[in-house]
Amino acid sequence: MDSCLGVEQDLDKATTKFTALNDQTSTAIDELITKVENLKKELAKQSPDDPLPPEEVKLIVDMIASLKQAVFQMSTDHRELHATVSRVGKSIDRHFIADYAAVAPKAESFCSDTNRPLMEQAIAQHLYRQGLEDVGDAFIAEARIPPVERTCAFAQLQRCAAALAEGDPQPALEWVEERAEDLTHSPLPFTLHRMKALKLGREVGVGAAIGYARAVFPAHAARHERALRACVCALAWCTPAAPPPPPHYRRLLDPKALGAEAAEVFIRESCALLRLAPLSPLAGAVLVGARVLPALHDIRAKMAHPHVIAAWADDELPLEVDLGEEGGNYHSVFACPILRQQASDANPPMRLLCGHVISRDALNKLTMGVKLKCPYCPMEQSPSEARQIYFS
Ligand SMILES: [Zn+2]
């Protein structure tokens, strides 16, 4: 962030100088044009056949000299501006790291014959998942890559989320209605109904909103009592003549903020229901990469130490990086918490029904007949319900 602010300062200086020079030059040019026009008018009064009197000749010569001087001044000022602009470039170089080759030495492998098609597929898939079907089609056609599955559930979700962000809850409500049974414990239906009630209040009238609230809110009253009360109270400020709402209702009455919040809840809940990762593989890789690279860069010197190189395998990270809430969890290795051994192909990590992960050897050791008690939660389950986890 400090780096961005540092560059912004230099950029602001350059912009201010540029604007000032622009204004100054425009005024100077306008003045010169007026002077030339006036002189032209003066000369037009003369008969074309008469020779110019010496004082007029002097006027023209002076005018040409002052024009030349003005043009010279402008080009000098312009040249000086270039120094300010190039300072921004230098400031970017100074504040940001341009060369990550030391910590990501395999970057060029993206372009190898095996990986390039995978990258292209990931890009196309990402475009489709964002709901940018036209762009995805154009990319596939222009890059001449094999078609990628187009009818992706994610595209539909993105369309619903985009409509929400625009303030229209209808497509998302229809999607939710089709899956009402699976979403009984989700906050999503209430979030959407609340958005629709407030939209009706704003656009049709408070009466319509209350009618809608009566029809749909009772089903959500027990779980969302506080939010529901706030929503109904907020309706009081929906009338055109209403005074500005108190601060705690402002968010509910701001269609943009409400839409953005609903879109976020929608993507999170719908992805959880469909068991989709909320981010496309490409978006996930970029997000995680952006978080990991600076940390790797900071310990670059230590990583290059022969002992460290020897201690860490090629595809492992020597440090743990917090990827934040939306970054998810990525592991390059798994160590069994029971046997305290690193997992291997012969002894892979196994995810138990409760979500805890132990190695297969540990699972076999803990199994009593057909029953297994998780050593952590401790849920009773069948060992056959455990699933192998693959790290790649
Ligand atoms: Zn467990």
Short mmCIF file of C-alpha atoms in Angstrom, two decimals, residues 165 357 376:
data_model
loop_
_atom_site.label_atom_id
_atom_site.label_comp_id
_atom_site.label_asym_id
_atom_site.label_seq_id
_atom_site.Cartn_x
_atom_site.Cartn_y
_atom_site.Cartn_z
CA ALA A 165 -25.10 -5.97 -8.20
CA VAL A 357 -7.76 -35.33 7.75
CA TYR A 376 -10.37 -34.96 16.95
#
